[in-house]
Amino acid sequence: MSLNLDARQRAMLQEMGITVWARPEAAAPAASATTAEAPAASTATAIHSPAAPAAAPVHRPPVAESAPPVRSDPPAAPAQAPRTIAASAAPAAPVTAAGASASPSAAPLLRLHAPVALYPQADPAKTPTALGAGWLIVTEGISASDPLAGDAGKLLDNMLRAMQLHLHPRVYLAALARPTPGMRAPEGEDPASTDVAGALEHAVHTLQPTMVLVLGHVAARAVLGRTEPLGRLRAAPHTVVGRHAVVTYDPAFLLRSQDAKAATWADLCRALALVRKG
């Protein structure tokens, strides 16, 4: 085919960036049919070859084709994660086991001091027989060296005097205390006193009290080995190493809660009644 372009058409093609190469106008009639097709083929080739800039968007699909390898990478990451977690979790078991094995050797939370006589100056001849052979009081928050000192000690003294126990020379107090880290037991004191149950059993066998009076929730849990609320422990009958035991509030709590004094007095009266019955 022949391509006859006027000046306006050539100008339009040039604005589009397409350059048309053709033989001069005068040589076109003398050429043969086969020769005439050559310019057409070359012209068609020239038309399509400059269109390379327009083919740039055609090369964008390969970018999309490269996306699947990117999407195929994330599934491999989760497969590696479980192996990493399992490896890091393995050393945790020995650490936990070591901590658990170390706890039994830890220092006890409470220790029971040796019992101290509260009224050693009392005359045994004037002691009412209804008070029994002796009393052992176990409580926390009282000084082991001077049990009747301080506000809590004075209140305890008033409670015992109201029961006439100040007339009894065999009223003993064993103070519970939390051990100071690194502090050794006083010289001459049995190291086994750090075992509350063992120390209490030893004290009961030595003193042979008729009544064990347990004051406060902390003392009740240490002496009885039970975790019920104090109200439930107060209402239940107890024995400690074969002796009657009564649980009530401790003096430090009564200083903060005046309303509990009436209930405490009722518990002390019950203890006196058990002693009278023998």
mmCIF file of N, CA, C and O in Angstrom, residues 118-119 137-143 147-160 163 173-176 213-219 230 247-261 264-265 267-268:
data_model
loop_
_atom_site.group_PDB
_atom_site.id
_atom_site.type_symbol
_atom_site.label_atom_id
_atom_site.label_comp_id
_atom_site.label_asym_id
_atom_site.label_seq_id
_atom_site.Cartn_x
_atom_site.Cartn_y
_atom_site.Cartn_z
ATOM 1 N N LEU A 118 3.851 -13.691 133.751
ATOM 2 C CA LEU A 118 3.346 -12.318 133.815
ATOM 3 C C LEU A 118 3.238 -11.805 135.245
ATOM 4 O O LEU A 118 3.472 -10.621 135.513
ATOM 5 N N TYR A 119 2.875 -12.669 136.205
ATOM 6 C CA TYR A 119 2.679 -12.237 137.596
ATOM 7 C C TYR A 119 3.437 -13.181 138.535
ATOM 8 O O TYR A 119 2.831 -13.886 139.376
ATOM 9 N N ILE A 137 -0.789 -17.995 127.411
ATOM 10 C CA ILE A 137 -1.355 -17.042 126.453
ATOM 11 C C ILE A 137 -0.392 -16.922 125.282
ATOM 12 O O ILE A 137 0.813 -16.702 125.479
ATOM 13 N N VAL A 138 -0.914 -17.046 124.069
ATOM 14 C CA VAL A 138 -0.120 -16.930 122.841
ATOM 15 C C VAL A 138 -0.702 -15.796 122.019
ATOM 16 O O VAL A 138 -1.909 -15.791 121.711
ATOM 17 N N THR A 139 0.125 -14.824 121.678
ATOM 18 C CA THR A 139 -0.348 -13.690 120.898
ATOM 19 C C THR A 139 0.806 -13.067 120.133
ATOM 20 O O THR A 139 1.979 -13.398 120.367
ATOM 21 N N GLU A 140 0.478 -12.159 119.233
ATOM 22 C CA GLU A 140 1.477 -11.432 118.445
ATOM 23 C C GLU A 140 1.340 -9.950 118.765
ATOM 24 O O GLU A 140 0.288 -9.484 119.194
ATOM 25 N N GLY A 141 2.423 -9.189 118.537
ATOM 26 C CA GLY A 141 2.383 -7.747 118.759
ATOM 27 C C GLY A 141 2.666 -7.348 120.182
ATOM 28 O O GLY A 141 2.430 -6.189 120.553
ATOM 29 N N ILE A 142 3.150 -8.289 121.008
ATOM 30 C CA ILE A 142 3.499 -8.019 122.399
ATOM 31 C C ILE A 142 4.999 -8.212 122.557
ATOM 32 O O ILE A 142 5.578 -9.162 122.004
ATOM 33 N N SER A 143 5.646 -7.344 123.293
ATOM 34 C CA SER A 143 7.082 -7.462 123.515
ATOM 35 C C SER A 143 7.390 -8.735 124.288
ATOM 36 O O SER A 143 6.789 -9.002 125.341
ATOM 37 N N PRO A 147 6.156 -7.983 128.306
ATOM 38 C CA PRO A 147 4.840 -8.172 127.672
ATOM 39 C C PRO A 147 3.785 -7.165 128.081
ATOM 40 O O PRO A 147 2.869 -6.876 127.299
ATOM 41 N N LEU A 148 3.871 -6.612 129.277
ATOM 42 C CA LEU A 148 2.827 -5.716 129.769
ATOM 43 C C LEU A 148 3.152 -4.252 129.535
ATOM 44 O O LEU A 148 2.489 -3.368 130.089
ATOM 45 N N ALA A 149 4.153 -3.973 128.688
ATOM 46 C CA ALA A 149 4.525 -2.591 128.379
ATOM 47 C C ALA A 149 3.782 -2.126 127.134
ATOM 48 O O ALA A 149 3.301 -2.931 126.319
ATOM 49 N N GLY A 150 3.701 -0.819 126.967
ATOM 50 C CA GLY A 150 3.025 -0.260 125.805
ATOM 51 C C GLY A 150 1.521 -0.310 125.940
ATOM 52 O O GLY A 150 0.958 -0.869 126.892
ATOM 53 N N ASP A 151 0.841 0.278 124.996
ATOM 54 C CA ASP A 151 -0.626 0.334 125.043
ATOM 55 C C ASP A 151 -1.246 -1.048 124.967
ATOM 56 O O ASP A 151 -2.200 -1.368 125.693
ATOM 57 N N ALA A 152 -0.724 -1.895 124.050
ATOM 58 C CA ALA A 152 -1.271 -3.241 123.925
ATOM 59 C C ALA A 152 -1.014 -4.046 125.193
ATOM 60 O O ALA A 152 -1.879 -4.814 125.653
ATOM 61 N N GLY A 153 0.162 -3.898 125.790
ATOM 62 C CA GLY A 153 0.470 -4.620 127.019
ATOM 63 C C GLY A 153 -0.405 -4.177 128.182
ATOM 64 O O GLY A 153 -0.852 -5.008 128.993
ATOM 65 N N LYS A 154 -0.671 -2.886 128.277
ATOM 66 C CA LYS A 154 -1.526 -2.378 129.360
ATOM 67 C C LYS A 154 -2.963 -2.886 129.203
ATOM 68 O O LYS A 154 -3.618 -3.228 130.202
ATOM 69 N N LEU A 155 -3.437 -2.918 127.964
ATOM 70 C CA LEU A 155 -4.784 -3.434 127.749
ATOM 71 C C LEU A 155 -4.854 -4.917 128.092
ATOM 72 O O LEU A 155 -5.833 -5.386 128.693
ATOM 73 N N LEU A 156 -3.816 -5.668 127.731
ATOM 74 C CA LEU A 156 -3.779 -7.089 128.092
ATOM 75 C C LEU A 156 -3.785 -7.255 129.608
ATOM 76 O O LEU A 156 -4.482 -8.137 130.150
ATOM 77 N N ASP A 157 -3.024 -6.428 130.317
ATOM 78 C CA ASP A 157 -3.005 -6.497 131.779
ATOM 79 C C ASP A 157 -4.389 -6.238 132.359
ATOM 80 O O ASP A 157 -4.839 -6.924 133.294
ATOM 81 N N ASN A 158 -5.110 -5.253 131.806
ATOM 82 C CA ASN A 158 -6.464 -4.966 132.287
ATOM 83 C C ASN A 158 -7.403 -6.150 132.028
ATOM 84 O O ASN A 158 -8.264 -6.461 132.883
ATOM 85 N N MET A 159 -7.262 -6.779 130.895
ATOM 86 C CA MET A 159 -8.107 -7.940 130.585
ATOM 87 C C MET A 159 -7.852 -9.071 131.577
ATOM 88 O O MET A 159 -8.799 -9.700 132.098
ATOM 89 N N LEU A 160 -6.582 -9.349 131.878
ATOM 90 C CA LEU A 160 -6.249 -10.455 132.774
ATOM 91 C C LEU A 160 -6.629 -10.125 134.216
ATOM 92 O O LEU A 160 -7.047 -11.019 134.985
ATOM 93 N N MET A 163 -10.128 -10.827 134.893
ATOM 94 C CA MET A 163 -10.360 -12.264 135.079
ATOM 95 C C MET A 163 -9.728 -12.757 136.386
ATOM 96 O O MET A 163 -9.776 -13.957 136.676
ATOM 97 N N LEU A 173 3.036 -15.961 129.139
ATOM 98 C CA LEU A 173 2.768 -15.415 127.799
ATOM 99 C C LEU A 173 3.913 -15.807 126.863
ATOM 100 O O LEU A 173 5.091 -15.542 127.176
ATOM 101 N N ALA A 174 3.567 -16.414 125.744
ATOM 102 C CA ALA A 174 4.537 -16.749 124.692
ATOM 103 C C ALA A 174 4.250 -15.839 123.501
ATOM 104 O O ALA A 174 3.176 -15.928 122.883
ATOM 105 N N ALA A 175 5.197 -14.962 123.233
ATOM 106 C CA ALA A 175 4.992 -13.960 122.174
ATOM 107 C C ALA A 175 5.431 -14.510 120.831
ATOM 108 O O ALA A 175 6.523 -15.080 120.690
ATOM 109 N N LEU A 176 4.577 -14.305 119.861
ATOM 110 C CA LEU A 176 4.914 -14.619 118.465
ATOM 111 C C LEU A 176 5.515 -13.382 117.824
ATOM 112 O O LEU A 176 5.035 -12.269 118.031
ATOM 113 N N LEU A 213 -4.859 -19.760 125.874
ATOM 114 C CA LEU A 213 -5.631 -18.630 125.371
ATOM 115 C C LEU A 213 -4.896 -18.053 124.162
ATOM 116 O O LEU A 213 -3.763 -17.562 124.286
ATOM 117 N N VAL A 214 -5.542 -18.111 123.013
ATOM 118 C CA VAL A 214 -4.927 -17.665 121.758
ATOM 119 C C VAL A 214 -5.563 -16.341 121.369
ATOM 120 O O VAL A 214 -6.779 -16.265 121.130
ATOM 121 N N LEU A 215 -4.721 -15.304 121.276
ATOM 122 C CA LEU A 215 -5.217 -13.949 121.004
ATOM 123 C C LEU A 215 -4.804 -13.514 119.603
ATOM 124 O O LEU A 215 -3.605 -13.367 119.320
ATOM 125 N N GLY A 216 -5.796 -13.291 118.735
ATOM 126 C CA GLY A 216 -5.525 -12.754 117.402
ATOM 127 C C GLY A 216 -5.539 -13.806 116.314
ATOM 128 O O GLY A 216 -5.318 -14.998 116.550
ATOM 129 N N HIS A 217 -5.822 -13.322 115.099
ATOM 130 C CA HIS A 217 -5.929 -14.226 113.951
ATOM 131 C C HIS A 217 -4.581 -14.823 113.578
ATOM 132 O O HIS A 217 -4.488 -16.000 113.214
ATOM 133 N N VAL A 218 -3.519 -14.013 113.654
ATOM 134 C CA VAL A 218 -2.195 -14.524 113.299
ATOM 135 C C VAL A 218 -1.795 -15.648 114.241
ATOM 136 O O VAL A 218 -1.300 -16.696 113.819
ATOM 137 N N ALA A 219 -2.004 -15.444 115.544
ATOM 138 C CA ALA A 219 -1.668 -16.479 116.510
ATOM 139 C C ALA A 219 -2.539 -17.718 116.318
ATOM 140 O O ALA A 219 -2.059 -18.851 116.439
ATOM 141 N N LEU A 230 -11.394 -15.370 111.721
ATOM 142 C CA LEU A 230 -11.290 -15.375 113.174
ATOM 143 C C LEU A 230 -12.653 -15.583 113.836
ATOM 144 O O LEU A 230 -12.751 -16.246 114.884
ATOM 145 N N VAL A 247 -10.025 -19.036 121.368
ATOM 146 C CA VAL A 247 -9.504 -18.023 120.447
ATOM 147 C C VAL A 247 -10.339 -16.759 120.592
ATOM 148 O O VAL A 247 -11.579 -16.821 120.624
ATOM 149 N N THR A 248 -9.676 -15.612 120.669
ATOM 150 C CA THR A 248 -10.381 -14.330 120.711
ATOM 151 C C THR A 248 -9.488 -13.256 120.092
ATOM 152 O O THR A 248 -8.421 -13.548 119.550
ATOM 153 N N TYR A 249 -9.933 -11.997 120.177
ATOM 154 C CA TYR A 249 -9.189 -10.894 119.559
ATOM 155 C C TYR A 249 -7.945 -10.561 120.377
ATOM 156 O O TYR A 249 -7.906 -10.763 121.600
ATOM 157 N N ASP A 250 -6.943 -10.014 119.708
ATOM 158 C CA ASP A 250 -5.715 -9.624 120.395
ATOM 159 C C ASP A 250 -5.811 -8.159 120.833
ATOM 160 O O ASP A 250 -6.605 -7.383 120.287
ATOM 161 N N PRO A 251 -5.016 -7.749 121.827
ATOM 162 C CA PRO A 251 -5.094 -6.374 122.341
ATOM 163 C C PRO A 251 -4.835 -5.309 121.288
ATOM 164 O O PRO A 251 -5.462 -4.248 121.309
ATOM 165 N N ALA A 252 -3.895 -5.565 120.355
ATOM 166 C CA ALA A 252 -3.601 -4.557 119.334
ATOM 167 C C ALA A 252 -4.835 -4.291 118.469
ATOM 168 O O ALA A 252 -5.098 -3.144 118.088
ATOM 169 N N PHE A 253 -5.609 -5.318 118.182
ATOM 170 C CA PHE A 253 -6.832 -5.126 117.397
ATOM 171 C C PHE A 253 -7.882 -4.387 118.222
ATOM 172 O O PHE A 253 -8.613 -3.533 117.692
ATOM 173 N N LEU A 254 -7.975 -4.682 119.501
ATOM 174 C CA LEU A 254 -8.974 -4.029 120.351
ATOM 175 C C LEU A 254 -8.690 -2.539 120.499
ATOM 176 O O LEU A 254 -9.619 -1.746 120.700
ATOM 177 N N LEU A 255 -7.417 -2.156 120.396
ATOM 178 C CA LEU A 255 -7.100 -0.729 120.450
ATOM 179 C C LEU A 255 -7.657 0.005 119.241
ATOM 180 O O LEU A 255 -7.981 1.193 119.330
ATOM 181 N N ARG A 256 -7.783 -0.693 118.129
ATOM 182 C CA ARG A 256 -8.317 -0.071 116.907
ATOM 183 C C ARG A 256 -9.824 -0.245 116.782
ATOM 184 O O ARG A 256 -10.484 0.552 116.117
ATOM 185 N N SER A 257 -10.356 -1.316 117.377
ATOM 186 C CA SER A 257 -11.786 -1.629 117.250
ATOM 187 C C SER A 257 -12.384 -1.782 118.646
ATOM 188 O O SER A 257 -12.375 -2.887 119.228
ATOM 189 N N GLN A 258 -12.892 -0.690 119.193
ATOM 190 C CA GLN A 258 -13.460 -0.716 120.541
ATOM 191 C C GLN A 258 -14.725 -1.584 120.601
ATOM 192 O O GLN A 258 -15.048 -2.138 121.658
ATOM 193 N N ASP A 259 -15.422 -1.712 119.471
ATOM 194 C CA ASP A 259 -16.671 -2.472 119.461
ATOM 195 C C ASP A 259 -16.446 -3.958 119.706
ATOM 196 O O ASP A 259 -17.395 -4.674 120.072
ATOM 197 N N ALA A 260 -15.230 -4.448 119.505
ATOM 198 C CA ALA A 260 -14.960 -5.878 119.669
ATOM 199 C C ALA A 260 -14.653 -6.247 121.120
ATOM 200 O O ALA A 260 -14.453 -7.432 121.418
ATOM 201 N N LYS A 261 -14.614 -5.285 122.017
ATOM 202 C CA LYS A 261 -14.272 -5.593 123.413
ATOM 203 C C LYS A 261 -15.336 -6.452 124.082
ATOM 204 O O LYS A 261 -15.022 -7.338 124.889
ATOM 205 N N THR A 264 -14.874 -9.956 123.006
ATOM 206 C CA THR A 264 -13.675 -10.506 123.626
ATOM 207 C C THR A 264 -13.947 -10.918 125.072
ATOM 208 O O THR A 264 -13.513 -11.993 125.526
ATOM 209 N N TRP A 265 -14.666 -10.079 125.796
ATOM 210 C CA TRP A 265 -14.988 -10.420 127.176
ATOM 211 C C TRP A 265 -15.850 -11.682 127.250
ATOM 212 O O TRP A 265 -15.685 -12.512 128.168
ATOM 213 N N ASP A 267 -15.657 -14.171 125.172
ATOM 214 C CA ASP A 267 -14.741 -15.298 124.945
ATOM 215 C C ASP A 267 -13.930 -15.609 126.200
ATOM 216 O O ASP A 267 -13.696 -16.783 126.530
ATOM 217 N N LEU A 268 -13.496 -14.571 126.926
ATOM 218 C CA LEU A 268 -12.719 -14.795 128.140
ATOM 219 C C LEU A 268 -13.567 -15.454 129.225
ATOM 220 O O LEU A 268 -13.078 -16.321 129.974
#
